[in-house]
C-alpha cells in the first residue's frame, strides 16, 4: 500500500512540475533556515557544558547599588582570597586575571620569533584546572602552574611556536618582560567555551604585569579581567554564600561603601548569556532568531497549503474515479500525505545542501566554528526527522481532508467549485498570515538598519574620522614623547595626542570622587581619561567653560564634562571652575580648570558618563593621530617605520578609530544581516506562493477574462481583477503586522539610551515595499492573462 502511495505521488509530481518546484524550493528555503538556526542556538546553548561539575561552578561578580545599579563580571582581587581562606563553602576557588593582545617571544636560534596573541594571556591559580575540565595532553595538572615562572599552552600554540619539537621545558617570553618555562600542554580548547586564552601563566607572576592587582590590598578598584571561579561543595546553600559575601563587605569596606558594594555568585550556565556581565549571546536575541525560524517554516507550509487547495479542483475527476472504484476517504487522505511526504523529503535534502553552503558565512559572521555533521549529531538528526514529520502533517492534512471529502458524482461531472473546498476564505487567511510575517521582518530590517545608521552617523561629541590609534607598548615617557614628535613631522599628520584611550572606548577607568571639600564622596562614579594637553584639539572636543589644562606629565589640573556639572546639581559649568576635585580615594587632588561639551564615552547603548580628563603619563597606552586622508598610504608607511624604530622589540599594529567604534555595534550588525537574509527568504517564499496562486487564478478565470474582454474590458480592468484581491489581503496583513512589529522593535530600541523614534514613515515604507514585491510577483502572469486572445480564451473548456 505504501509503495503504491509513493508511486502515485511520484507520478503526480512529475505531471505538475511547476507545482512541485514551487513547493519543494519554498519548503527547502524555510527548512534550511531552521537548520542553520537550530545549529546556531544549540551551539550557544552548549557553551561550557562539557565540564564535569558544571552545575556547581560559579563566578563571583560585582554589583554597585547606588543611584543606579552597576554590574561587573570582575571583582577586586582580594575578594577571591578572602572567600577561600575565611569560608568553607567551596571545594576549590581560583583567581584568574586575563590580558588581551599579548606579545609572545620564543628565544633561541639565530632570530627570536615573535607572535601577537589577540586572545591574550591568563594568570591563573593552580586550582583553575581543578574547576574546569580542559584536557591535558602533557604535564602534571597538580604542579604546572604552582611554581613561579611556569606556564601551560595549548597544542595548537605548541606547534606554532616550536613545530614538531616537544614544547615541555621550552621557554617563552611574555610582553618582553618575563620568561616562563612551559610545564604543561593542553589539548586545543573546544570552540564552545568562553575561556578563550590559550596561554596560562602562574598567578604568582601577576606582580610582573600589575603590582596593584597582585598585592591583595586593592579593595576599592575593579579591573575587568580580574575574575574568580569557585566550585561549591554539594551541600553548600546559596543563602549561606550570600551571607558570607555580606560579611566580607562589612569587614573590608566602611561608610557608604558598605551598602554600595555587593558580591554575588553567577552560575556557569549564565555566563555566556547575561549581558549585564558581558555575556556574548543575549538569550532574547536567540529567542528572536528561533521564532524567525518557526515563522519561515510556517510561511513555507502556508505556500504548500495554498497551492495544494488551489490545485484540488484540477484533481477532482481523479478523486471521483477512485471513490467510485471503492477508495475510502482515509486512503485518499494518506495518498495525499504520501505525496506531501515525498515533497518534504526532497525539500529536506535540498535544505541540507543549502544549510551546508550557508554555514561558512554564518561562522564568519558570528566568528564561530559550527558544523553540521549530520550523521554524528543525534540532536540534529532528531530535529530533521521531527521537522519532516511536522511539516508533512502541517502542510498535508488540510489539503488531504479536502480531497478526501469530495462527492464523486459532482467530481465526475466537473461541477465542483470553490465553495466545495472552502472557497477562498482559508487561502485568504493563509496569505494574510504569510505576508504579515514578511512585513514584520521588513519593518524589523528597516528599524535596525535605521538605528545602525543613526548610531554610526550621529555626532558623538568628538571627531572620529581619519584618526589612527597607535599603541604604546611601554610606559617610557621619553620614548612616547619622541615617538609623538616624530609622528607630527610626517606629511599628512595634522594633530596628535598621547592618551589612555579614545573618547569612546571599551577600556574605561572609573573611580569615586569628592568635590570641593564636601564631607563625603559623591554617590556616583567618574570616568577617568588620562591624556596630554593636545587631546581636546586632536579629537575636536569643545570647551564650554574655562580652559584646557596646561602641559604636564602628572595630574595638576582637571577638565570635566557637562554631565559632571549636572550630577552635582549645579546650574552652570562656571560654578565648578577653580573648585578642587579628589579622585582615587583622595590620592589625587587638583583644581578643575575647564568644562567640555558632553561626548559619548561608550556606545549609544549607554548614557553619557561623568568624565574627568587629566594628564598622567603613567596611563598613556596610545598615540592618537589625526591624518589627512590624501596622504594616507605614505603616512601609514612612515608611521610603521617610526614605530618599529622606536619599539623594535614589539610587533606593529594600528586601528582606525571609526572601525573601533563600529565594534560597539557588532552584535547589532550581525542581527541586521540575519534579519535582512530572513526577510529576503520570507519574501521570496511568499512571492513564489503568490505566483503559484495567480497562475491558478489565471487558468480558472480564462473564460471569464475572455468574456470581459469581448464586453469591452481593457487590460487595466483585467489586471485589477487580479490586483484587488491581493491588495485587500496585503492591507489586512499590514494591520496585523504593524502593532506586533512596533511592540518588538520598541523593545529592541530600549537597549539604546540614544535611539531613533518609531515614526509612521517606517511603516509606510514597509507596506510600500510589500506592494512592490507583490506587484512584481503577480505582474507577469496577470499581464499574460490580460493580453491573451479572447477568442482562444472562450474556446477553453
mmCIF file of N, CA and C in Angstrom, residues 66 250 365 502 713:
data_model
loop_
_atom_site.group_PDB
_atom_site.id
_atom_site.type_symbol
_atom_site.label_atom_id
_atom_site.label_comp_id
_atom_site.label_asym_id
_atom_site.label_seq_id
_atom_site.Cartn_x
_atom_site.Cartn_y
_atom_site.Cartn_z
ATOM 1 N N UNK A 66 23.912 52.026 43.937
ATOM 2 C CA UNK A 66 23.959 53.437 44.297
ATOM 3 C C UNK A 66 22.797 54.143 43.622
ATOM 4 N N UNK A 250 31.263 43.974 54.926
ATOM 5 C CA UNK A 250 31.266 44.679 56.206
ATOM 6 C C UNK A 250 32.668 44.756 56.807
ATOM 7 N N UNK A 365 30.299 35.324 10.128
ATOM 8 C CA UNK A 365 29.539 36.421 10.714
ATOM 9 C C UNK A 365 29.640 36.424 12.231
ATOM 10 N N UNK A 502 40.776 56.422 23.313
ATOM 11 C CA UNK A 502 39.963 57.402 22.608
ATOM 12 C C UNK A 502 38.795 57.833 23.494
ATOM 13 N N UNK A 713 -13.808 45.213 -21.710
ATOM 14 C CA UNK A 713 -12.840 45.460 -20.632
ATOM 15 C C UNK A 713 -11.440 45.649 -21.220
#
